[in-house]
Amino acid sequence: MSSNYRLLSAIFFVYFMAWSFSFSLFPVWLSQKVGLNGEEVGIVFSVNSLMALFIMPFYGIFQDKLGLKKALLYFIAFFMLMIGPFVNYVYEPLLHGNFYLAVIVGGVVFSCAFLAGVGALESYIDKQSRATHFEFGKARMWGSLGWATASYFTGLSFNLAPSLNYWLSSVAAICLIGLLLFVKVTTTDREMLPVRRFSPIRQLQEFFKITGLWRLSVFVVGVSCIYGVFDQQFAIYYTTFFATPEQGRAYFGYLTSIQVIFEAVAMYLAVKWVNKLGVKNSLLVSGVLMATRIYCSGIVDDSLSISILKLLHAIELPLMLIALFKYINMHFEAKYSAMVYIIGFQFTVQAMAAIFGVAVGIVYDHLGFALVYQYLGLIVCVFIVISFFVLKTDSAKRNRVGSA
């Protein structure tokens, strides 16, 4: 096994650990520590998504330009390092004193570090996996383990000091920077080398002309995006199943940790599942699991049932993510892989979250979480049926760097 595989697996581990510390209980922190209502929490998530929308295209374009160079990853790591001091000394005071300025500035910082950064990191390691011949899913598995490790402690650390988790994100960022220093960037494949002549506008024009992009977008918009909106404030809903918010936060942390451990195992196995089911079928199955979790979350009425439903995420995410990368590598040119993933998937998810985040937050306040979840689940079911007809069937062509 190459040294890059071990280093990149460790980078996944500490990156997702940092992200988990910051965002596992982020909606709970906004609601119970800062004191925001459902509509205001929706505004925060929507603005976060809008800021990510502005940043993601640049991340995608520049990552394809840089090839396997690490400059963009160092840029992301810098913003991760700033999370602790930013949240404690800038973000929280501004949320009380100047709400809209706070959500704009926070949106930029969180997007640079995580909301847009995750797509750049995953795309970079996907390129590395094809250049140095290891399975992306086996490296991504360590990201799930990192999230699980952090999630186990987030509820406890939140109860000790609500802002402690953000300092722990900064500590993890220091470890990530140290690991990046040892990652090798040499490659002999022209597809993965930096582009010498580069025009962002031309790159975007070429991106929107990519044949078949709209087909993938139907699945992303109707399934992945709606699922993302559902998951935004799920932590708040989950705590309502317990006697006290403190108990709910602690159990949410424990459950998330267990879920992500299962997710790590599933990430390792997902390559075999996708190869057996086929890429298109795997995407559709992941969508069915998402629809099931969304709809049933609105009809169960006890903590055990809602906890079991959350564990479905441990299967649906690995299945969808591995199938998505294989779909991109199967049906799009390798030189556009970062843009297709970051703009075609991550960008679109954030766009829909920005559009619907506030609206759904307002509806939560009026109709309640349960009824809204039932409606969202039914909408996802409709798009799964549409996706069955519009997604491309699997190609027999083997995916490798340099193949179309």
mmCIF file of C-alpha atoms in Angstrom:
data_model
loop_
_atom_site.group_PDB
_atom_site.id
_atom_site.type_symbol
_atom_site.label_atom_id
_atom_site.label_comp_id
_atom_site.label_asym_id
_atom_site.label_seq_id
_atom_site.Cartn_x
_atom_site.Cartn_y
_atom_site.Cartn_z
ATOM 1 C CA MET A 1 0.000 0.000 0.000
ATOM 2 C CA SER A 2 1.439 3.399 -1.026
ATOM 3 C CA SER A 3 2.525 5.971 1.540
ATOM 4 C CA ASN A 4 0.142 8.444 -0.096
ATOM 5 C CA TYR A 5 -2.788 6.124 0.638
ATOM 6 C CA ARG A 6 -1.886 6.074 4.331
ATOM 7 C CA LEU A 7 -1.333 9.842 4.472
ATOM 8 C CA LEU A 8 -4.510 10.674 2.560
ATOM 9 C CA SER A 9 -6.520 8.276 4.736
ATOM 10 C CA ALA A 10 -5.164 10.080 7.805
ATOM 11 C CA ILE A 11 -6.039 13.435 6.213
ATOM 12 C CA PHE A 12 -9.592 12.228 5.649
ATOM 13 C CA PHE A 13 -9.694 11.128 9.306
ATOM 14 C CA VAL A 14 -8.618 14.470 10.818
ATOM 15 C CA TYR A 15 -10.570 16.578 8.301
ATOM 16 C CA PHE A 16 -13.869 14.844 9.063
ATOM 17 C CA MET A 17 -13.033 14.900 12.754
ATOM 18 C CA ALA A 18 -12.686 18.684 12.557
ATOM 19 C CA TRP A 19 -15.901 18.967 10.524
ATOM 20 C CA SER A 20 -17.788 16.792 13.002
ATOM 21 C CA PHE A 21 -16.632 18.862 15.969
ATOM 22 C CA SER A 22 -17.905 21.996 14.231
ATOM 23 C CA PHE A 23 -21.140 20.789 12.643
ATOM 24 C CA SER A 24 -22.519 17.672 14.383
ATOM 25 C CA LEU A 25 -24.361 19.879 16.875
ATOM 26 C CA PHE A 26 -24.226 23.142 14.932
ATOM 27 C CA PRO A 27 -28.040 23.510 14.650
ATOM 28 C CA VAL A 28 -28.363 22.637 18.346
ATOM 29 C CA TRP A 29 -25.695 25.233 19.202
ATOM 30 C CA LEU A 30 -27.564 27.860 17.166
ATOM 31 C CA SER A 31 -30.914 26.971 18.730
ATOM 32 C CA GLN A 32 -30.086 26.205 22.352
ATOM 33 C CA LYS A 33 -26.887 28.212 22.967
ATOM 34 C CA VAL A 34 -27.355 31.261 20.748
ATOM 35 C CA GLY A 35 -31.176 31.203 21.035
ATOM 36 C CA LEU A 36 -32.238 31.322 17.366
ATOM 37 C CA ASN A 37 -35.685 30.145 16.231
ATOM 38 C CA GLY A 38 -36.388 27.783 13.316
ATOM 39 C CA GLU A 39 -36.595 30.563 10.743
ATOM 40 C CA GLU A 40 -33.309 32.123 11.896
ATOM 41 C CA VAL A 41 -31.539 28.749 11.877
ATOM 42 C CA GLY A 42 -32.865 28.297 8.337
ATOM 43 C CA ILE A 43 -31.407 31.681 7.377
ATOM 44 C CA VAL A 44 -28.000 30.654 8.751
ATOM 45 C CA PHE A 45 -28.001 27.446 6.724
ATOM 46 C CA SER A 46 -29.239 29.219 3.602
ATOM 47 C CA VAL A 47 -26.556 31.903 3.774
ATOM 48 C CA ASN A 48 -23.925 29.239 4.464
ATOM 49 C CA SER A 49 -25.103 27.504 1.306
ATOM 50 C CA LEU A 50 -25.080 30.740 -0.710
ATOM 51 C CA MET A 51 -21.506 31.466 0.316
ATOM 52 C CA ALA A 52 -20.546 27.910 -0.600
ATOM 53 C CA LEU A 53 -22.153 28.475 -4.013
ATOM 54 C CA PHE A 54 -19.787 31.334 -4.740
ATOM 55 C CA ILE A 55 -16.730 29.403 -3.578
ATOM 56 C CA MET A 56 -17.379 25.928 -5.010
ATOM 57 C CA PRO A 57 -16.962 26.790 -8.721
ATOM 58 C CA PHE A 58 -13.577 28.344 -7.990
ATOM 59 C CA TYR A 59 -12.554 25.323 -5.930
ATOM 60 C CA GLY A 60 -13.578 22.984 -8.746
ATOM 61 C CA ILE A 61 -11.916 24.994 -11.488
ATOM 62 C CA PHE A 62 -8.682 25.591 -9.602
ATOM 63 C CA GLN A 63 -8.418 21.998 -8.392
ATOM 64 C CA ASP A 64 -8.634 20.771 -11.984
ATOM 65 C CA LYS A 65 -6.060 23.445 -12.895
ATOM 66 C CA LEU A 66 -3.686 22.437 -10.086
ATOM 67 C CA GLY A 67 -3.899 18.705 -10.750
ATOM 68 C CA LEU A 68 -2.324 17.063 -7.707
ATOM 69 C CA LYS A 69 -0.639 20.165 -6.303
ATOM 70 C CA LYS A 70 -1.636 20.895 -2.682
ATOM 71 C CA ALA A 71 -2.007 24.695 -2.650
ATOM 72 C CA LEU A 72 -5.813 24.618 -2.421
ATOM 73 C CA LEU A 73 -5.707 22.111 0.437
ATOM 74 C CA TYR A 74 -3.417 24.385 2.452
ATOM 75 C CA PHE A 75 -5.866 27.235 1.818
ATOM 76 C CA ILE A 76 -8.717 25.099 3.194
ATOM 77 C CA ALA A 77 -6.611 24.055 6.201
ATOM 78 C CA PHE A 78 -5.963 27.712 7.084
ATOM 79 C CA PHE A 79 -9.695 28.403 7.427
ATOM 80 C CA MET A 80 -10.105 25.227 9.472
ATOM 81 C CA LEU A 81 -7.412 26.502 11.821
ATOM 82 C CA MET A 82 -9.371 29.736 12.317
ATOM 83 C CA ILE A 83 -12.642 28.023 13.328
ATOM 84 C CA GLY A 84 -12.027 28.050 17.113
ATOM 85 C CA PRO A 85 -11.087 31.724 17.550
ATOM 86 C CA PHE A 86 -13.564 32.828 14.885
ATOM 87 C CA VAL A 87 -16.633 31.182 16.468
ATOM 88 C CA ASN A 88 -15.770 32.250 20.023
ATOM 89 C CA TYR A 89 -14.545 35.808 19.464
ATOM 90 C CA VAL A 90 -16.311 36.905 16.261
ATOM 91 C CA TYR A 91 -19.236 34.749 15.168
ATOM 92 C CA GLU A 92 -21.212 34.256 18.383
ATOM 93 C CA PRO A 93 -20.972 37.930 19.506
ATOM 94 C CA LEU A 94 -22.026 39.057 16.020
ATOM 95 C CA LEU A 95 -25.043 36.719 16.013
ATOM 96 C CA HIS A 96 -26.317 38.612 19.058
ATOM 97 C CA GLY A 97 -25.314 42.072 17.879
ATOM 98 C CA ASN A 98 -25.565 42.057 14.070
ATOM 99 C CA PHE A 99 -27.279 38.877 12.919
ATOM 100 C CA TYR A 100 -27.091 39.324 9.158
ATOM 101 C CA LEU A 101 -23.449 40.400 9.135
ATOM 102 C CA ALA A 102 -22.656 37.363 11.301
ATOM 103 C CA VAL A 103 -24.312 34.871 8.970
ATOM 104 C CA ILE A 104 -22.538 36.348 5.918
ATOM 105 C CA VAL A 105 -19.088 36.306 7.499
ATOM 106 C CA GLY A 106 -19.760 32.895 9.030
ATOM 107 C CA GLY A 107 -20.935 31.579 5.684
ATOM 108 C CA VAL A 108 -17.625 32.545 4.079
ATOM 109 C CA VAL A 109 -15.492 30.952 6.796
ATOM 110 C CA PHE A 110 -17.524 27.732 7.107
ATOM 111 C CA SER A 111 -17.735 27.347 3.332
ATOM 112 C CA CYS A 112 -14.012 27.846 2.768
ATOM 113 C CA ALA A 113 -13.236 25.300 5.474
ATOM 114 C CA PHE A 114 -15.964 22.659 5.126
ATOM 115 C CA LEU A 115 -19.061 23.283 2.999
ATOM 116 C CA ALA A 116 -17.061 23.880 -0.186
ATOM 117 C CA GLY A 117 -13.795 22.465 1.133
ATOM 118 C CA VAL A 118 -15.049 18.890 1.452
ATOM 119 C CA GLY A 119 -15.716 18.655 -2.280
ATOM 120 C CA ALA A 120 -12.226 19.894 -3.122
ATOM 121 C CA LEU A 121 -10.638 17.422 -0.692
ATOM 122 C CA GLU A 122 -12.686 14.441 -1.905
ATOM 123 C CA SER A 123 -12.033 15.334 -5.533
ATOM 124 C CA TYR A 124 -8.298 15.689 -4.878
ATOM 125 C CA ILE A 125 -8.079 12.299 -3.163
ATOM 126 C CA ASP A 126 -10.175 10.717 -5.932
ATOM 127 C CA LYS A 127 -7.578 12.006 -8.422
ATOM 128 C CA GLN A 128 -4.792 10.642 -6.229
ATOM 129 C CA SER A 129 -6.529 7.261 -6.013
ATOM 130 C CA ARG A 130 -6.591 6.964 -9.796
ATOM 131 C CA ALA A 131 -3.044 8.254 -10.201
ATOM 132 C CA THR A 132 -1.515 5.961 -7.547
ATOM 133 C CA HIS A 133 -3.931 3.023 -7.903
ATOM 134 C CA PHE A 134 -5.911 2.628 -4.694
ATOM 135 C CA GLU A 135 -9.665 2.487 -4.095
ATOM 136 C CA PHE A 136 -11.148 5.862 -3.128
ATOM 137 C CA GLY A 137 -13.727 4.181 -0.890
ATOM 138 C CA LYS A 138 -11.050 2.577 1.264
ATOM 139 C CA ALA A 139 -9.492 5.991 1.932
ATOM 140 C CA ARG A 140 -12.866 7.717 2.401
ATOM 141 C CA MET A 141 -13.733 5.107 5.026
ATOM 142 C CA TRP A 142 -11.230 6.810 7.354
ATOM 143 C CA GLY A 143 -13.154 10.053 7.017
ATOM 144 C CA SER A 144 -16.205 8.302 8.417
ATOM 145 C CA LEU A 145 -14.132 6.953 11.292
ATOM 146 C CA GLY A 146 -12.861 10.469 12.002
ATOM 147 C CA TRP A 147 -16.411 11.806 12.104
ATOM 148 C CA ALA A 148 -17.438 8.942 14.396
ATOM 149 C CA THR A 149 -14.534 9.553 16.770
ATOM 150 C CA ALA A 150 -15.397 13.224 17.127
ATOM 151 C CA SER A 151 -19.156 12.635 17.291
ATOM 152 C CA TYR A 152 -18.767 10.368 20.292
ATOM 153 C CA PHE A 153 -17.443 13.319 22.305
ATOM 154 C CA THR A 154 -19.427 16.230 20.820
ATOM 155 C CA GLY A 155 -22.446 15.850 23.112
ATOM 156 C CA LEU A 156 -20.252 15.573 26.205
ATOM 157 C CA SER A 157 -18.000 18.490 25.248
ATOM 158 C CA PHE A 158 -21.059 20.598 24.338
ATOM 159 C CA ASN A 159 -22.480 20.014 27.814
ATOM 160 C CA LEU A 160 -19.106 21.002 29.336
ATOM 161 C CA ALA A 161 -18.753 24.151 27.212
ATOM 162 C CA PRO A 162 -20.907 24.722 24.101
ATOM 163 C CA SER A 163 -18.077 26.348 22.128
ATOM 164 C CA LEU A 164 -15.369 23.821 23.053
ATOM 165 C CA ASN A 165 -16.002 21.752 19.934
ATOM 166 C CA TYR A 166 -14.863 24.610 17.703
ATOM 167 C CA TRP A 167 -11.492 24.801 19.459
ATOM 168 C CA LEU A 168 -11.112 21.060 18.896
ATOM 169 C CA SER A 169 -11.663 21.685 15.160
ATOM 170 C CA SER A 170 -8.683 24.036 15.174
ATOM 171 C CA VAL A 171 -6.524 21.422 16.908
ATOM 172 C CA ALA A 172 -7.457 18.876 14.229
ATOM 173 C CA ALA A 173 -6.514 21.411 11.541
ATOM 174 C CA ILE A 174 -2.970 21.597 12.921
ATOM 175 C CA CYS A 175 -2.670 17.825 12.508
ATOM 176 C CA LEU A 176 -3.994 18.047 8.938
ATOM 177 C CA ILE A 177 -1.406 20.643 7.945
ATOM 178 C CA GLY A 178 1.350 18.429 9.323
ATOM 179 C CA LEU A 179 0.113 15.467 7.257
ATOM 180 C CA LEU A 180 -0.178 17.509 4.070
ATOM 181 C CA LEU A 181 3.529 18.300 4.196
ATOM 182 C CA PHE A 182 4.386 14.652 3.492
ATOM 183 C CA VAL A 183 1.924 13.962 0.643
ATOM 184 C CA LYS A 184 3.712 13.336 -2.665
ATOM 185 C CA VAL A 185 2.387 15.138 -5.742
ATOM 186 C CA THR A 186 4.459 13.604 -8.525
ATOM 187 C CA THR A 187 2.544 11.980 -11.382
ATOM 188 C CA THR A 188 3.288 10.857 -14.911
ATOM 189 C CA ASP A 189 -0.245 11.173 -16.269
ATOM 190 C CA ARG A 190 -0.940 14.276 -18.342
ATOM 191 C CA GLU A 191 -4.579 14.385 -17.235
ATOM 192 C CA MET A 192 -3.506 14.944 -13.631
ATOM 193 C CA LEU A 193 -0.830 17.555 -14.235
ATOM 194 C CA PRO A 194 -1.483 21.298 -13.695
ATOM 195 C CA VAL A 195 -2.929 23.167 -16.662
ATOM 196 C CA ARG A 196 -0.472 25.722 -18.043
ATOM 197 C CA ARG A 197 -2.923 27.872 -19.980
ATOM 198 C CA PHE A 198 -5.939 28.535 -17.858
ATOM 199 C CA SER A 199 -9.108 30.620 -18.151
ATOM 200 C CA PRO A 200 -11.822 30.256 -15.469
ATOM 201 C CA ILE A 201 -14.495 31.634 -17.801
ATOM 202 C CA ARG A 202 -13.548 29.194 -20.549
ATOM 203 C CA GLN A 203 -13.500 26.335 -18.062
ATOM 204 C CA LEU A 204 -17.027 27.196 -16.895
ATOM 205 C CA GLN A 205 -18.245 27.483 -20.487
ATOM 206 C CA GLU A 206 -16.839 24.055 -21.253
ATOM 207 C CA PHE A 207 -18.358 22.638 -18.077
ATOM 208 C CA PHE A 208 -21.911 23.674 -18.958
ATOM 209 C CA LYS A 209 -21.509 22.116 -22.408
ATOM 210 C CA ILE A 210 -20.688 18.684 -20.992
ATOM 211 C CA THR A 211 -23.014 16.121 -22.537
ATOM 212 C CA GLY A 212 -25.295 14.323 -20.102
ATOM 213 C CA LEU A 213 -24.699 16.616 -17.148
ATOM 214 C CA TRP A 214 -28.406 17.402 -16.855
ATOM 215 C CA ARG A 215 -29.192 13.716 -16.339
ATOM 216 C CA LEU A 216 -27.089 13.522 -13.197
ATOM 217 C CA SER A 217 -28.500 16.871 -12.055
ATOM 218 C CA VAL A 218 -32.043 15.455 -11.941
ATOM 219 C CA PHE A 219 -30.979 12.906 -9.327
ATOM 220 C CA VAL A 220 -28.857 15.401 -7.414
ATOM 221 C CA VAL A 221 -31.564 18.087 -7.257
ATOM 222 C CA GLY A 222 -34.529 15.840 -6.523
ATOM 223 C CA VAL A 223 -32.906 13.347 -4.163
ATOM 224 C CA SER A 224 -29.568 14.470 -2.689
ATOM 225 C CA CYS A 225 -30.540 18.133 -2.339
ATOM 226 C CA ILE A 226 -33.865 17.511 -0.636
ATOM 227 C CA TYR A 227 -32.191 15.013 1.670
ATOM 228 C CA GLY A 228 -29.641 17.705 2.568
ATOM 229 C CA VAL A 229 -32.433 20.154 3.442
ATOM 230 C CA PHE A 230 -34.084 17.471 5.593
ATOM 231 C CA ASP A 231 -30.851 16.796 7.472
ATOM 232 C CA GLN A 232 -30.111 20.473 8.251
ATOM 233 C CA GLN A 233 -32.213 20.711 11.405
ATOM 234 C CA PHE A 234 -32.672 17.002 12.154
ATOM 235 C CA ALA A 235 -30.509 17.280 15.306
ATOM 236 C CA ILE A 236 -32.995 19.758 16.788
ATOM 237 C CA TYR A 237 -35.899 17.416 16.027
ATOM 238 C CA TYR A 238 -34.033 14.442 17.478
ATOM 239 C CA THR A 239 -33.514 16.113 20.871
ATOM 240 C CA THR A 240 -37.301 16.544 21.241
ATOM 241 C CA PHE A 241 -37.647 12.775 21.764
ATOM 242 C CA PHE A 242 -35.859 12.994 25.130
ATOM 243 C CA ALA A 243 -36.769 14.322 28.564
ATOM 244 C CA THR A 244 -34.208 17.155 28.477
ATOM 245 C CA PRO A 245 -32.161 18.873 25.731
ATOM 246 C CA GLU A 246 -28.960 17.840 27.545
ATOM 247 C CA GLN A 247 -29.943 14.175 27.391
ATOM 248 C CA GLY A 248 -30.929 14.515 23.746
ATOM 249 C CA ARG A 249 -27.606 16.131 22.814
ATOM 250 C CA ALA A 250 -25.617 13.426 24.572
ATOM 251 C CA TYR A 251 -27.557 10.601 22.914
ATOM 252 C CA PHE A 252 -27.319 12.312 19.520
ATOM 253 C CA GLY A 253 -23.537 12.357 19.887
ATOM 254 C CA TYR A 254 -23.425 8.679 20.880
ATOM 255 C CA LEU A 255 -25.782 7.672 18.068
ATOM 256 C CA THR A 256 -23.883 9.663 15.455
ATOM 257 C CA SER A 257 -20.669 8.003 16.548
ATOM 258 C CA ILE A 258 -22.209 4.532 16.189
ATOM 259 C CA GLN A 259 -23.769 5.477 12.861
ATOM 260 C CA VAL A 260 -20.505 6.694 11.400
ATOM 261 C CA ILE A 261 -18.624 3.597 12.567
ATOM 262 C CA PHE A 262 -21.185 1.559 10.625
ATOM 263 C CA GLU A 263 -20.743 4.044 7.781
ATOM 264 C CA ALA A 264 -16.992 3.426 7.739
ATOM 265 C CA VAL A 265 -17.548 -0.323 7.420
ATOM 266 C CA ALA A 266 -20.131 0.298 4.695
ATOM 267 C CA MET A 267 -17.725 2.649 2.901
ATOM 268 C CA TYR A 268 -15.212 -0.193 2.733
ATOM 269 C CA LEU A 269 -17.847 -2.607 1.416
ATOM 270 C CA ALA A 270 -19.607 -0.120 -0.870
ATOM 271 C CA VAL A 271 -17.196 -0.740 -3.749
ATOM 272 C CA LYS A 272 -18.290 -4.394 -3.848
ATOM 273 C CA TRP A 273 -21.950 -3.434 -3.494
ATOM 274 C CA VAL A 274 -21.759 -0.931 -6.346
ATOM 275 C CA ASN A 275 -19.886 -3.381 -8.579
ATOM 276 C CA LYS A 276 -22.566 -5.999 -7.900
ATOM 277 C CA LEU A 277 -25.631 -3.758 -8.217
ATOM 278 C CA GLY A 278 -24.281 -1.532 -10.974
ATOM 279 C CA VAL A 279 -23.622 2.198 -10.762
ATOM 280 C CA LYS A 280 -27.061 3.447 -11.828
ATOM 281 C CA ASN A 281 -28.917 0.935 -9.656
ATOM 282 C CA SER A 282 -26.741 1.833 -6.669
ATOM 283 C CA LEU A 283 -27.657 5.500 -7.024
ATOM 284 C CA LEU A 284 -31.349 4.594 -7.176
ATOM 285 C CA VAL A 285 -31.129 2.268 -4.149
ATOM 286 C CA SER A 286 -29.401 4.997 -2.136
ATOM 287 C CA GLY A 287 -32.262 7.310 -3.093
ATOM 288 C CA VAL A 288 -34.853 4.797 -1.894
ATOM 289 C CA LEU A 289 -33.073 4.565 1.456
ATOM 290 C CA MET A 290 -33.039 8.376 1.740
ATOM 291 C CA ALA A 291 -36.749 8.623 0.954
ATOM 292 C CA THR A 292 -37.487 5.924 3.542
ATOM 293 C CA ARG A 293 -35.552 7.726 6.257
ATOM 294 C CA ILE A 294 -37.132 11.117 5.484
ATOM 295 C CA TYR A 295 -40.739 9.918 5.334
ATOM 296 C CA CYS A 296 -40.575 7.528 8.278
ATOM 297 C CA SER A 297 -38.895 10.178 10.462
ATOM 298 C CA GLY A 298 -42.188 12.016 10.212
ATOM 299 C CA ILE A 299 -44.362 9.143 11.405
ATOM 300 C CA VAL A 300 -42.397 7.514 14.260
ATOM 301 C CA ASP A 301 -42.996 8.784 17.782
ATOM 302 C CA ASP A 302 -40.311 7.266 20.007
ATOM 303 C CA SER A 303 -36.579 7.702 20.504
ATOM 304 C CA LEU A 304 -35.678 4.122 19.539
ATOM 305 C CA SER A 305 -37.415 4.284 16.159
ATOM 306 C CA ILE A 306 -35.964 7.680 15.223
ATOM 307 C CA SER A 307 -32.520 6.389 16.227
ATOM 308 C CA ILE A 308 -32.850 3.298 14.028
ATOM 309 C CA LEU A 309 -33.876 5.495 11.099
ATOM 310 C CA LYS A 310 -30.814 7.682 11.559
ATOM 311 C CA LEU A 311 -28.645 4.587 11.230
ATOM 312 C CA LEU A 312 -29.863 4.219 7.622
ATOM 313 C CA HIS A 313 -27.481 7.056 6.809
ATOM 314 C CA ALA A 314 -24.636 4.595 7.411
ATOM 315 C CA ILE A 315 -25.697 2.668 4.292
ATOM 316 C CA GLU A 316 -27.171 5.312 2.013
ATOM 317 C CA LEU A 317 -24.211 7.727 2.090
ATOM 318 C CA PRO A 318 -21.430 5.229 1.177
ATOM 319 C CA LEU A 319 -23.603 3.681 -1.525
ATOM 320 C CA MET A 320 -24.440 7.064 -3.044
ATOM 321 C CA LEU A 321 -20.928 8.527 -2.766
ATOM 322 C CA ILE A 322 -19.055 5.576 -4.297
ATOM 323 C CA ALA A 323 -21.682 5.204 -7.028
ATOM 324 C CA LEU A 324 -21.512 8.936 -7.745
ATOM 325 C CA PHE A 325 -17.741 8.931 -8.258
ATOM 326 C CA LYS A 326 -17.988 5.837 -10.440
ATOM 327 C CA TYR A 327 -20.805 7.430 -12.452
ATOM 328 C CA ILE A 328 -18.694 10.558 -12.990
ATOM 329 C CA ASN A 329 -15.614 8.544 -14.000
ATOM 330 C CA MET A 330 -17.731 6.327 -16.246
ATOM 331 C CA HIS A 331 -19.632 9.014 -18.164
ATOM 332 C CA PHE A 332 -17.435 12.155 -18.057
ATOM 333 C CA GLU A 333 -13.886 12.989 -19.103
ATOM 334 C CA ALA A 334 -11.279 12.727 -16.335
ATOM 335 C CA LYS A 335 -10.122 16.324 -16.879
ATOM 336 C CA TYR A 336 -13.571 17.549 -15.758
ATOM 337 C CA SER A 337 -13.959 15.204 -12.783
ATOM 338 C CA ALA A 338 -13.373 17.813 -10.072
ATOM 339 C CA MET A 339 -15.766 20.296 -11.680
ATOM 340 C CA VAL A 340 -18.483 17.694 -12.216
ATOM 341 C CA TYR A 341 -18.288 16.590 -8.593
ATOM 342 C CA ILE A 342 -17.816 19.995 -6.948
ATOM 343 C CA ILE A 343 -20.106 22.044 -9.217
ATOM 344 C CA GLY A 344 -22.451 19.351 -10.501
ATOM 345 C CA PHE A 345 -22.998 17.745 -7.109
ATOM 346 C CA GLN A 346 -21.705 19.774 -4.154
ATOM 347 C CA PHE A 347 -22.616 23.153 -5.707
ATOM 348 C CA THR A 348 -26.108 21.972 -6.609
ATOM 349 C CA VAL A 349 -26.746 20.564 -3.122
ATOM 350 C CA GLN A 350 -25.752 23.891 -1.564
ATOM 351 C CA ALA A 351 -27.832 25.843 -4.103
ATOM 352 C CA MET A 352 -30.978 23.942 -3.205
ATOM 353 C CA ALA A 353 -30.189 24.243 0.491
ATOM 354 C CA ALA A 354 -29.900 28.010 0.049
ATOM 355 C CA ILE A 355 -33.169 28.213 -1.880
ATOM 356 C CA PHE A 356 -35.232 26.008 0.419
ATOM 357 C CA GLY A 357 -33.433 26.319 3.772
ATOM 358 C CA VAL A 358 -35.286 29.428 4.948
ATOM 359 C CA ALA A 359 -38.612 28.340 3.469
ATOM 360 C CA VAL A 360 -38.464 24.921 5.098
ATOM 361 C CA GLY A 361 -37.364 26.529 8.384
ATOM 362 C CA ILE A 362 -40.476 28.726 8.333
ATOM 363 C CA VAL A 363 -42.678 25.717 7.523
ATOM 364 C CA TYR A 364 -41.130 23.821 10.450
ATOM 365 C CA ASP A 365 -42.280 26.640 12.748
ATOM 366 C CA HIS A 366 -45.851 26.453 11.400
ATOM 367 C CA LEU A 367 -46.480 22.773 10.565
ATOM 368 C CA GLY A 368 -43.894 21.001 12.710
ATOM 369 C CA PHE A 369 -41.053 18.729 11.684
ATOM 370 C CA ALA A 370 -43.071 15.518 11.366
ATOM 371 C CA LEU A 371 -45.550 16.657 8.707
ATOM 372 C CA VAL A 372 -42.866 18.444 6.658
ATOM 373 C CA TYR A 373 -40.718 15.300 6.658
ATOM 374 C CA GLN A 374 -43.615 13.298 5.211
ATOM 375 C CA TYR A 375 -44.029 15.785 2.356
ATOM 376 C CA LEU A 376 -40.274 15.844 1.641
ATOM 377 C CA GLY A 377 -40.150 12.041 1.571
ATOM 378 C CA LEU A 378 -42.926 11.887 -1.033
ATOM 379 C CA ILE A 379 -41.159 14.471 -3.221
ATOM 380 C CA VAL A 380 -37.972 12.406 -3.166
ATOM 381 C CA CYS A 381 -39.960 9.329 -4.247
ATOM 382 C CA VAL A 382 -41.182 11.185 -7.341
ATOM 383 C CA PHE A 383 -37.644 12.156 -8.334
ATOM 384 C CA ILE A 384 -36.380 8.601 -7.848
ATOM 385 C CA VAL A 385 -38.900 7.441 -10.462
ATOM 386 C CA ILE A 386 -37.813 10.232 -12.839
ATOM 387 C CA SER A 387 -34.137 9.396 -12.254
ATOM 388 C CA PHE A 388 -34.791 5.791 -13.238
ATOM 389 C CA PHE A 389 -35.567 6.989 -16.756
ATOM 390 C CA VAL A 390 -33.005 9.785 -17.171
ATOM 391 C CA LEU A 391 -29.785 8.458 -15.589
ATOM 392 C CA LYS A 392 -27.449 6.849 -18.108
ATOM 393 C CA THR A 393 -27.130 3.095 -18.051
ATOM 394 C CA ASP A 394 -23.763 1.657 -17.071
ATOM 395 C CA SER A 395 -21.029 1.603 -19.658
ATOM 396 C CA ALA A 396 -18.840 -1.473 -20.135
ATOM 397 C CA LYS A 397 -15.816 0.797 -20.504
ATOM 398 C CA ARG A 398 -13.358 0.541 -17.626
ATOM 399 C CA ASN A 399 -12.692 3.724 -15.698
ATOM 400 C CA ARG A 400 -9.131 4.896 -15.435
ATOM 401 C CA VAL A 401 -7.306 8.206 -15.462
ATOM 402 C CA GLY A 402 -7.211 9.527 -18.957
ATOM 403 C CA SER A 403 -10.310 7.688 -20.188
ATOM 404 C CA ALA A 404 -13.477 9.524 -21.165
#
